[in-house]
Tab-separated table of C-alpha atoms in Angstrom:
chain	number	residue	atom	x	y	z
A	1	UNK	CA	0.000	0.000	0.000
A	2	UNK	CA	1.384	2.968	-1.225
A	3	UNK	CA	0.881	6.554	0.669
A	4	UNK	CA	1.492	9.617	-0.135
A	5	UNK	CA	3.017	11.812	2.134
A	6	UNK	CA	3.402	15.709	1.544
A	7	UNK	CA	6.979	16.901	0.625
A	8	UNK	CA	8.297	19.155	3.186
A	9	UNK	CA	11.302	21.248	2.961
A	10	UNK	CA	13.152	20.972	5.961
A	11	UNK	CA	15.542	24.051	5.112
A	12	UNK	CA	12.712	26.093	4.627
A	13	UNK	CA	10.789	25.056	7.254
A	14	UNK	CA	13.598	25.794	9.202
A	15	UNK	CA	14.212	29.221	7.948
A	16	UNK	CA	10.601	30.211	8.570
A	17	UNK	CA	10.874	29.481	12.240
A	18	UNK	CA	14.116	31.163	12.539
A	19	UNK	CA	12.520	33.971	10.967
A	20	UNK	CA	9.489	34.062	13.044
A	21	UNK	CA	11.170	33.697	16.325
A	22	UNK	CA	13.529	36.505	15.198
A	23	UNK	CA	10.401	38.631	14.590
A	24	UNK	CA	9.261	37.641	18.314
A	25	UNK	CA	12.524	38.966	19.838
A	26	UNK	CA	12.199	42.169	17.980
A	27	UNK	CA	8.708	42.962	18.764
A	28	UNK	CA	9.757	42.038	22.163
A	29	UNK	CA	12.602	44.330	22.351
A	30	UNK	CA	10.374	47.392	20.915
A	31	UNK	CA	7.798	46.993	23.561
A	32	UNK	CA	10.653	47.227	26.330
A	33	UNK	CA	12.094	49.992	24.584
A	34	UNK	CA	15.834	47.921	24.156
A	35	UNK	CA	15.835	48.665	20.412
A	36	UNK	CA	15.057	51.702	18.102
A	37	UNK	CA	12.136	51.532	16.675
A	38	UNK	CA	11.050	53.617	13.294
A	39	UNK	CA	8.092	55.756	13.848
A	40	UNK	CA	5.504	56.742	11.511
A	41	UNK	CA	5.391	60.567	10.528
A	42	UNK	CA	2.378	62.859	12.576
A	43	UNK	CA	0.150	62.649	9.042
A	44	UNK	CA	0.244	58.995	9.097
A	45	UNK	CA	-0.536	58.357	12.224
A	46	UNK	CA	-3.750	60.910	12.392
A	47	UNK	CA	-4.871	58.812	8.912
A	48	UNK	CA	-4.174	55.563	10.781
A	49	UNK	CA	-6.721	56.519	13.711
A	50	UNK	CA	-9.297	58.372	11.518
A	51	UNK	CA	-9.506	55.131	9.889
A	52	UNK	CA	-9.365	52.779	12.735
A	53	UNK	CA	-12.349	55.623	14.555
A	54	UNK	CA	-14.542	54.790	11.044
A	55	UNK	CA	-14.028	51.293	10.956
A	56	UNK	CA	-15.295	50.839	14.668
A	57	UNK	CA	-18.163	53.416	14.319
A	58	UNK	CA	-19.617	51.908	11.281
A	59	UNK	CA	-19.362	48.169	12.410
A	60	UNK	CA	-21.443	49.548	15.063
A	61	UNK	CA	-23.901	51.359	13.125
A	62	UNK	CA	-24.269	48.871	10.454
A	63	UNK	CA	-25.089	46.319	13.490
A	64	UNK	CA	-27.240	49.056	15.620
A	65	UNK	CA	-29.264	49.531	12.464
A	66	UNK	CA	-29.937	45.536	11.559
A	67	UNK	CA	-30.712	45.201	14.967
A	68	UNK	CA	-33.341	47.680	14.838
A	69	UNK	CA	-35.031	46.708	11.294
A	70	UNK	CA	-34.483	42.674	12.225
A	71	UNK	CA	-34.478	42.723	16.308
A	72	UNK	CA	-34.592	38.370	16.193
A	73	UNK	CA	-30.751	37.587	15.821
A	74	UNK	CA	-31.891	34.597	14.948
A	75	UNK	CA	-33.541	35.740	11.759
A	76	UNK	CA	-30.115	37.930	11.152
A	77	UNK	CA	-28.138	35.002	11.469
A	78	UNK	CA	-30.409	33.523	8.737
A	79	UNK	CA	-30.204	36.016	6.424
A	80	UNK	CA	-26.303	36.411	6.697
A	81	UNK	CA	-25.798	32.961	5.937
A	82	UNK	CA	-28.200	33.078	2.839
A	83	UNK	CA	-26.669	35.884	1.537
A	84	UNK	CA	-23.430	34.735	1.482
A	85	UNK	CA	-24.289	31.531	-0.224
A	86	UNK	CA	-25.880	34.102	-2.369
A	87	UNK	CA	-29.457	32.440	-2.132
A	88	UNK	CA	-32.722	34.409	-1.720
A	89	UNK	CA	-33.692	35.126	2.008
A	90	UNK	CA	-37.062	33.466	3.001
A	91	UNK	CA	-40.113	34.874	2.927
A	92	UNK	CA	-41.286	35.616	6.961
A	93	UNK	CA	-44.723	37.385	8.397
A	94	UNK	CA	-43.611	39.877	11.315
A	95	UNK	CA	-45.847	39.843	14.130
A	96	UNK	CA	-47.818	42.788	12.734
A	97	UNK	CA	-48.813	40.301	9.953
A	98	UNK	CA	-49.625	37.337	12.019
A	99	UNK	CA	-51.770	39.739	14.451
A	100	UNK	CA	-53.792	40.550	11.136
A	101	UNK	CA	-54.170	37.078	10.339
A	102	UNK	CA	-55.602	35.859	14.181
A	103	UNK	CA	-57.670	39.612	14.269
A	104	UNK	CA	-59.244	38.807	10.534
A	105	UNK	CA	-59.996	35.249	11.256
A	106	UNK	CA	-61.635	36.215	14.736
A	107	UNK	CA	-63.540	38.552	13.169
A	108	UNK	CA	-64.953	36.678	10.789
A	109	UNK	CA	-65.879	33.634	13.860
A	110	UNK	CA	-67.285	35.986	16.295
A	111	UNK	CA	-69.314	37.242	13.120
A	112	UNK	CA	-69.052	39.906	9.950
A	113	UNK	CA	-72.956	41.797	10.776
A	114	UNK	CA	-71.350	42.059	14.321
A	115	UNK	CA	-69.781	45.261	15.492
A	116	UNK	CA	-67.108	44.059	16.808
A	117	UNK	CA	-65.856	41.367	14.700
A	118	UNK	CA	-66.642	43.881	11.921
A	119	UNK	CA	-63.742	45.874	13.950
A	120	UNK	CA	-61.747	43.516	14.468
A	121	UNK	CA	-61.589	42.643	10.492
A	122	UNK	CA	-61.201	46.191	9.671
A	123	UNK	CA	-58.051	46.566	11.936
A	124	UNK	CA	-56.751	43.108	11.159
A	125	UNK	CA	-56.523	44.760	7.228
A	126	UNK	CA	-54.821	47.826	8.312
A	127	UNK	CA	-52.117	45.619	10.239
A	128	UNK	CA	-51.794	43.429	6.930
A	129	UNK	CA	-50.938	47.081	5.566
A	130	UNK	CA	-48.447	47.929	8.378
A	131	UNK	CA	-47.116	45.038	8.045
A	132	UNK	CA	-46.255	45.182	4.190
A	133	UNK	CA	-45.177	48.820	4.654
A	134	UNK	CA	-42.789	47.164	7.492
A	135	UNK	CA	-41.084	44.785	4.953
A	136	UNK	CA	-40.739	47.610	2.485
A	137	UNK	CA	-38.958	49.715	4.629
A	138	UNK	CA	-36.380	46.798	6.127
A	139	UNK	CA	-35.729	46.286	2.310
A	140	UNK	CA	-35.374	49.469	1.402
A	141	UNK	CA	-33.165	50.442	4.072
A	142	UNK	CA	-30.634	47.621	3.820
A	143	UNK	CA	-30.460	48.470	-0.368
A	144	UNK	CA	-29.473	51.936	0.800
A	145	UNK	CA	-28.208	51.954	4.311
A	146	UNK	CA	-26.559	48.994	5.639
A	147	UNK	CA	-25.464	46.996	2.453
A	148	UNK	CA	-23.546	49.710	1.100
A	149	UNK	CA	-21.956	50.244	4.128
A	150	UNK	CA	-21.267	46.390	4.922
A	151	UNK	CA	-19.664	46.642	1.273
A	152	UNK	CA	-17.328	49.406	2.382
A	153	UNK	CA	-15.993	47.086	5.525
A	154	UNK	CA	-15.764	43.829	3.844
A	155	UNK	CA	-14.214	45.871	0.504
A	156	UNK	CA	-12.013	49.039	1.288
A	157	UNK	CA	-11.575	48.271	5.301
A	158	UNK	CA	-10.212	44.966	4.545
A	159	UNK	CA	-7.623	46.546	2.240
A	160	UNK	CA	-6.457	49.188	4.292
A	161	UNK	CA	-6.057	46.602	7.191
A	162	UNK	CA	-4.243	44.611	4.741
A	163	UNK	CA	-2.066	47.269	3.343
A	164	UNK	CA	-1.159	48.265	6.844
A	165	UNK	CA	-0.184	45.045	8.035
A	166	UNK	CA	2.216	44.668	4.804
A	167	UNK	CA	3.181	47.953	5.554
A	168	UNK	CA	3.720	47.107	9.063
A	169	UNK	CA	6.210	44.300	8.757
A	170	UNK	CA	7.992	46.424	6.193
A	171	UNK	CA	8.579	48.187	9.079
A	172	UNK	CA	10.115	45.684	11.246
A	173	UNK	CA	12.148	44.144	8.856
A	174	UNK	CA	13.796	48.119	7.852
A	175	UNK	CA	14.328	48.162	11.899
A	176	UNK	CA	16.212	44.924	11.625
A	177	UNK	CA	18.479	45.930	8.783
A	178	UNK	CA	19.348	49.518	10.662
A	179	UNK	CA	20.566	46.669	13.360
A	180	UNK	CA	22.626	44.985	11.623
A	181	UNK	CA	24.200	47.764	9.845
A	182	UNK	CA	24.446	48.869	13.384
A	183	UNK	CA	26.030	45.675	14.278
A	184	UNK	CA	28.326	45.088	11.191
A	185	UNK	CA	29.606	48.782	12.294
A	186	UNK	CA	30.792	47.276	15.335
A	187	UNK	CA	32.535	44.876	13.827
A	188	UNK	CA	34.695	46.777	11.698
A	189	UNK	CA	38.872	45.812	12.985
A	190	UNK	CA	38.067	42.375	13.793
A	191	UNK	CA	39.035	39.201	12.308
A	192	UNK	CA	37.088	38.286	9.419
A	193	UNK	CA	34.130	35.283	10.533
A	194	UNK	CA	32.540	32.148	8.423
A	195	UNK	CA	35.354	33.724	5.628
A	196	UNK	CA	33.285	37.094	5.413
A	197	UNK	CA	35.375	40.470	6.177
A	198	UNK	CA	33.752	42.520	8.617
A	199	UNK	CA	33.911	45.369	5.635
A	200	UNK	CA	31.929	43.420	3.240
A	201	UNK	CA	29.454	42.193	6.043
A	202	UNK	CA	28.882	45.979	6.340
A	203	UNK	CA	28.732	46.403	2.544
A	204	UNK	CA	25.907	43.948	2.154
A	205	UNK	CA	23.879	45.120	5.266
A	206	UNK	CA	24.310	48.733	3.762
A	207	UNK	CA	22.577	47.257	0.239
A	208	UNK	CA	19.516	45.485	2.532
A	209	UNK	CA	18.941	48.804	4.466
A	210	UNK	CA	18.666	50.328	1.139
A	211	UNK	CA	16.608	48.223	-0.069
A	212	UNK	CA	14.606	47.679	2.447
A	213	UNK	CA	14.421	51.611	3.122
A	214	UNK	CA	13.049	51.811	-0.561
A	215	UNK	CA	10.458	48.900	-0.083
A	216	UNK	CA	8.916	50.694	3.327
A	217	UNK	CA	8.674	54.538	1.452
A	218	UNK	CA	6.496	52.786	-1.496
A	219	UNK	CA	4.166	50.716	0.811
A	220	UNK	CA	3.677	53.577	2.882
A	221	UNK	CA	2.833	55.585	-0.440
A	222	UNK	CA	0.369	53.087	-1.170
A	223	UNK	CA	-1.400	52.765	2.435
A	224	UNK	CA	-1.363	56.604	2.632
A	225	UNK	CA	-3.653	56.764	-0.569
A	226	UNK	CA	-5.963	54.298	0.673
A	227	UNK	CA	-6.384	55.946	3.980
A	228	UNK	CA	-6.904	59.005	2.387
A	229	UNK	CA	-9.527	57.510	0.553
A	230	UNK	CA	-11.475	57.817	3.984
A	231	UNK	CA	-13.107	61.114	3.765
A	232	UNK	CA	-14.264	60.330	0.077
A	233	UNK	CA	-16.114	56.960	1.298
A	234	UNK	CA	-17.480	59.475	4.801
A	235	UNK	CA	-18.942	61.629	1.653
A	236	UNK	CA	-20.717	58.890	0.614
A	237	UNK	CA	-22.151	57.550	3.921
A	238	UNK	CA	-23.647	60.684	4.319
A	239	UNK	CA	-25.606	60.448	0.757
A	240	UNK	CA	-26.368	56.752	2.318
A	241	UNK	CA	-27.633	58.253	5.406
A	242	UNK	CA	-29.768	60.947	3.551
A	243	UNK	CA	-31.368	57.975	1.700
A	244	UNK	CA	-32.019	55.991	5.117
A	245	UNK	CA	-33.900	59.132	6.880
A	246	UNK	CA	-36.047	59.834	3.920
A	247	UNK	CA	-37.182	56.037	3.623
A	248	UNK	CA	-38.064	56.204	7.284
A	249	UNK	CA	-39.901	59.089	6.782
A	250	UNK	CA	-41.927	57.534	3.658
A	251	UNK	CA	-42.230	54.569	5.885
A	252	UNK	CA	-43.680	56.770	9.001
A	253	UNK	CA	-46.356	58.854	6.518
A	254	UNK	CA	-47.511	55.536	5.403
A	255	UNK	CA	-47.831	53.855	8.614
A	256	UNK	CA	-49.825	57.083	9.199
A	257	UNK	CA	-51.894	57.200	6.818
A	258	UNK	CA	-53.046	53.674	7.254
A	259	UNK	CA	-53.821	54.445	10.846
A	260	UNK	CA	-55.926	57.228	10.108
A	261	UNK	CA	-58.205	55.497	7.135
A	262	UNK	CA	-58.357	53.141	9.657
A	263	UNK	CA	-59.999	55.758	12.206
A	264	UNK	CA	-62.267	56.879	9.293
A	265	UNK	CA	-63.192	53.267	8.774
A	266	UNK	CA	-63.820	52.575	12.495
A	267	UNK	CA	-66.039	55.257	13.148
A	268	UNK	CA	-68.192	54.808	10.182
A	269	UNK	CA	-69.152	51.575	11.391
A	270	UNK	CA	-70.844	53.178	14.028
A	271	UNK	CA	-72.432	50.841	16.770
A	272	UNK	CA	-73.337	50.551	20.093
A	273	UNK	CA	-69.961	52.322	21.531
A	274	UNK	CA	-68.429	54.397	18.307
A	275	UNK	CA	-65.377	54.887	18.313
A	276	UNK	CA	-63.374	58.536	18.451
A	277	UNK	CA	-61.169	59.303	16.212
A	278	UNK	CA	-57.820	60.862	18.542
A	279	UNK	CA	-56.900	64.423	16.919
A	280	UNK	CA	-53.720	63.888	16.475
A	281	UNK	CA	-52.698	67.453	16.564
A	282	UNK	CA	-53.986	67.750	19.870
A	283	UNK	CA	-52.303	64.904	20.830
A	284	UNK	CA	-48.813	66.199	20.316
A	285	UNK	CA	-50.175	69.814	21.398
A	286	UNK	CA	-50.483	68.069	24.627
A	287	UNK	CA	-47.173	66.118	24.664
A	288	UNK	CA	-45.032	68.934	23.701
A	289	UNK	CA	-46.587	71.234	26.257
A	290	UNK	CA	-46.202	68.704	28.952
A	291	UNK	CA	-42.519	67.745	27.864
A	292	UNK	CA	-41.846	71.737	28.000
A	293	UNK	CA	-42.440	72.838	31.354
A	294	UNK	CA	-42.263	69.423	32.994
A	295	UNK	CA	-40.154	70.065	36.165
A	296	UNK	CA	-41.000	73.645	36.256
A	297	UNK	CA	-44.229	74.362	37.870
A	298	UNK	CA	-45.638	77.476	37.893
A	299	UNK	CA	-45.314	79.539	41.022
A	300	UNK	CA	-48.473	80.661	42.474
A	301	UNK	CA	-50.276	79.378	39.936
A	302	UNK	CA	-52.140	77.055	42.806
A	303	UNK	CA	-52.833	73.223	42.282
A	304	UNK	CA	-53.445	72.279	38.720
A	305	UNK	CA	-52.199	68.927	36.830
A	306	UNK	CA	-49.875	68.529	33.625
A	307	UNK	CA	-53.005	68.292	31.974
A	308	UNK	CA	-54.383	72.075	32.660
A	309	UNK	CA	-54.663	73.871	29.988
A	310	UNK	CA	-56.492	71.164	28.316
A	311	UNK	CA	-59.172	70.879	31.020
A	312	UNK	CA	-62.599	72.329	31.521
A	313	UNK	CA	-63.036	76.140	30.678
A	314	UNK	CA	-65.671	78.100	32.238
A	315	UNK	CA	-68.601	78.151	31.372
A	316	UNK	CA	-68.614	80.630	28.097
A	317	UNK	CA	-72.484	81.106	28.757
A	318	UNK	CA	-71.964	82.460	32.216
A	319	UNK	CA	-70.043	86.097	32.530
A	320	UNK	CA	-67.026	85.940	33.986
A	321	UNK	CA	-65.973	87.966	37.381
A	322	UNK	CA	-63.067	89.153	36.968
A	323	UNK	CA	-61.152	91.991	39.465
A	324	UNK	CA	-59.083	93.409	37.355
A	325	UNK	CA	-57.404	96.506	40.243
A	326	UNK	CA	-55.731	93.495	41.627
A	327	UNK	CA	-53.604	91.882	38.708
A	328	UNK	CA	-50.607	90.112	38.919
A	329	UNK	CA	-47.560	89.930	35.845
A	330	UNK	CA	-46.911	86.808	34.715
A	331	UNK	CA	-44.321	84.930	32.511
A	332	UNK	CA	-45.341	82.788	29.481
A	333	UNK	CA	-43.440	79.379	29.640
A	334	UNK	CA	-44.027	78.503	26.002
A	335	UNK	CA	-46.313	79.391	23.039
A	336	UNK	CA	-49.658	78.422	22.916
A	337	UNK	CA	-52.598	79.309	20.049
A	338	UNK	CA	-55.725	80.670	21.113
A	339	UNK	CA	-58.729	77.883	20.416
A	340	UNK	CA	-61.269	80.503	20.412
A	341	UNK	CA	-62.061	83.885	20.506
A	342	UNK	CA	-62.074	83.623	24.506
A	343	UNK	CA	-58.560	82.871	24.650
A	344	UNK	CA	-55.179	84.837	24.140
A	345	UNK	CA	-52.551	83.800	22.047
A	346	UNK	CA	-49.364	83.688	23.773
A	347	UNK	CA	-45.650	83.932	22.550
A	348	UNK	CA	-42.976	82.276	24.893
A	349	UNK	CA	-40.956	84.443	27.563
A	350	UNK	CA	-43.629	86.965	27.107
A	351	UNK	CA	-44.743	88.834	29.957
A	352	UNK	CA	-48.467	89.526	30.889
A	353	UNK	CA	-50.984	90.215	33.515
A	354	UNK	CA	-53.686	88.453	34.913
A	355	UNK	CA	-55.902	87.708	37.940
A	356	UNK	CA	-57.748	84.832	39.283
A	357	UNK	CA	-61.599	84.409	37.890
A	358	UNK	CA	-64.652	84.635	40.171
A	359	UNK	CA	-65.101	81.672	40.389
A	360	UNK	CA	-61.270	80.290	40.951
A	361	UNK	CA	-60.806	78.087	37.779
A	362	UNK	CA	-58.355	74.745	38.261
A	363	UNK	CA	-57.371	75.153	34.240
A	364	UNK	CA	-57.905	78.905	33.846
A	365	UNK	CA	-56.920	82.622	34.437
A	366	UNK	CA	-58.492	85.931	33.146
A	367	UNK	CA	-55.326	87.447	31.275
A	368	UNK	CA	-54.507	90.934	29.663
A	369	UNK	CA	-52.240	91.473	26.735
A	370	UNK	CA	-52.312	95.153	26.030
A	371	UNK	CA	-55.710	96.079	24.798
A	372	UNK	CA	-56.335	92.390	24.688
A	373	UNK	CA	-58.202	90.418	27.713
A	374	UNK	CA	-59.001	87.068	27.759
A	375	UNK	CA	-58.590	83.234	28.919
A	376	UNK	CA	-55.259	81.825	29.269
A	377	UNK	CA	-54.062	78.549	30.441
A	378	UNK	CA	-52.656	78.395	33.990
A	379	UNK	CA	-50.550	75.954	32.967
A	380	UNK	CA	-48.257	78.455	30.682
A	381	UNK	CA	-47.529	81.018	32.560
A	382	UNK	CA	-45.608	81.445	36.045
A	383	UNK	CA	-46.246	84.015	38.144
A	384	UNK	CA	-43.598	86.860	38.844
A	385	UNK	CA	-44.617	88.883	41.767
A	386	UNK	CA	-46.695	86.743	44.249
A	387	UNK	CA	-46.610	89.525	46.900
A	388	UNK	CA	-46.995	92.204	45.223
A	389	UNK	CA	-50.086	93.311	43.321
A	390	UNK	CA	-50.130	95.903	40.882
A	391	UNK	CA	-52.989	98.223	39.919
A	392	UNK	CA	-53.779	98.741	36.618
């Protein structure tokens, strides 16, 4: 029985471990600071970490952002390896999608002429929509966002690292011909050794330092370029991340607009219990005033909740007692839009004066602007001279 084994070069093998546990001793030596060591110039080195910096950031992005339009890593892990064996990825329903599927097949058991599996159907549709307008926007997004910045680590990263790590042992072995110029140097006067003269020992380390010397200044050259090549590929992130915010905001509007035919569909059904379509407006109205003076109540403004502002007005068909000798000034925390003609509108940082109304409202104060006198939401203004009244 005849085997064959591999042929193995002993010299070589040999050499290469010579050679690599002569590159241990050096690296060694630099990191005790026993040998010289060549440095790279200030330019280099600020390339070196701009690129390093972008290689870290966007790794992180790229797997920030996949995290966010996939959060199973399972189904990441999935799609990696299909797309490397360059196979389409497989068709999944998010959880939007199989909510639409349990809603729309409720519906239809618990009855189509009933109101609320006649709900239930309608909304079960609209999350079919969301759904859809989901998987658009992960596709989207990865053909503009995170694909072409994967491409830029597993292309141009992985040649800069590359190029630097040639560029790096270029390094070391220039360092170890300077030491053994160094060394021949030393020699000079001595007997000659293994038949060389100590002269032409010096000679030929001379002609490896130059060569050497020659081979480091053209890889450096060459890794420069490609680091410099950084800010041009940071240009074109940015166009990428331009794309990515204006497919989430195509993504949001739909998503929006879904949810309010939705509403309009809901409350034409009607029913026992109709529903009410949420202003949305009002909604944020509400969130933004509560987010902007959150922490900073109103002095003297007596007890009122986040909500004031918002809450019951007096009663328009009633007059309204007002004494209006004993006015206070007032601050205006933020802006706020009249709703009617009893209100004032108010501009932020504004000052005013107003007074109490007879009855004390929770939600509301009598307020003058100028000429102007009206309503004005306790909750936007903050009283500046509690003690002190001041006649009008």
């Amino acid at each position: 029985m005849n085997i064959n084994l591999p042929n193995f070069n002993m010299k070589n093998l040999v050499k290469e471990a010579g050679s690599t546990i002569s590159r241990v001793v050096q690296l060694t030596e630099e990191k005790l600071g026993t040998t010289e060591r060549t440095e790279y110039d200030i330019h280099f080195q600020n390339l070196a970490e701009r690129a390093d910096v972008t290689k870290t950031w966007t790794e992180k992005i790229v797997r920030d952002t996949e995290s966010v339009l996939i959060p199973n890593p399972q189904n990441r892990v999935e799609d990696y390896i299909f797309e490397k064996i360059e196979k389409s990825k497989p068709k999944r329903l998010s959880n939007l999608e199989h909510l639409a599927l349990d809603m729309i097949e409720a519906g239809g058991d618990f009855g189509q002429d009933m109101p609320y599996g006649q709900a239930l159907i309608k909304v079960g549709q609209a999350e079919q929509k969301l759904g859809q307008c989901e998987h658009d926007f992960i596709a989207t997004s990865g053909i503009c966002f995170t694909q072409p910045l994967r491409k830029f680590l597993d292309g141009e990263m992985k040649t800069i690292s590359k190029e630097r790590g040639i560029l790096e042992t270029k390094r070391l072995d220039l360092d170890a011909c300077k030491n053994r110029v160094k060394k021949a140097r030393s020699m000079l006067g001595q007997q000659a050794k293994d038949g060389i003269s100590p002269e032409a020992a010096l000679e030929q380390a001379e002609r490896d330092l130059r060569v050497a010397q020659a081979e480091f200044d053209r890889q450096s050259e060459i890794t420069k370029l490609l680091l410099d090549g950084i800010s041009t590929s940071q240009a074109s992130h940015l166009r990428h991340l331009h794309a990515f915010i204006q497919t989430q905001v195509r993504y949001y509007k739909q998503c929006s607009d879904v949810m309010d035919q939705l509403q309009r569909d809901l409350a034409n059904l009607g029913g026992p219990t109709p529903y009410a379509p949420l202003d949305l407006q009002d909604a944020a109205k509400s969130s933004s005033i509560g987010g902007g003076i959150g922490g900073n109540a109103p002095r003297g403004a007596g007890n009122h909740n986040s909500n004031a502002g918002h809450g019951q007005k007096p009663n328009q068909s009633m007059p309204i007692h007002v004494n209006t000798d004993q006015m206070q000034r007032a601050r205006v925390l933020c802006s706020y839009d009249a709703k009617d003609h009893t209100e004032l509108n108010l501009n932020a940082n504004e000052v005013i004066f107003v007074a109490e109304c007879s009855p004390v409202n929770e939600d509301y104060m009598y307020g003058k602007q100028g000429l102007m006198k009206g309503l004005v939401p306790r909750a936007f203004v903050e009283m500046l001279d509690e003690e002190q009244d001041v006649t009008l």
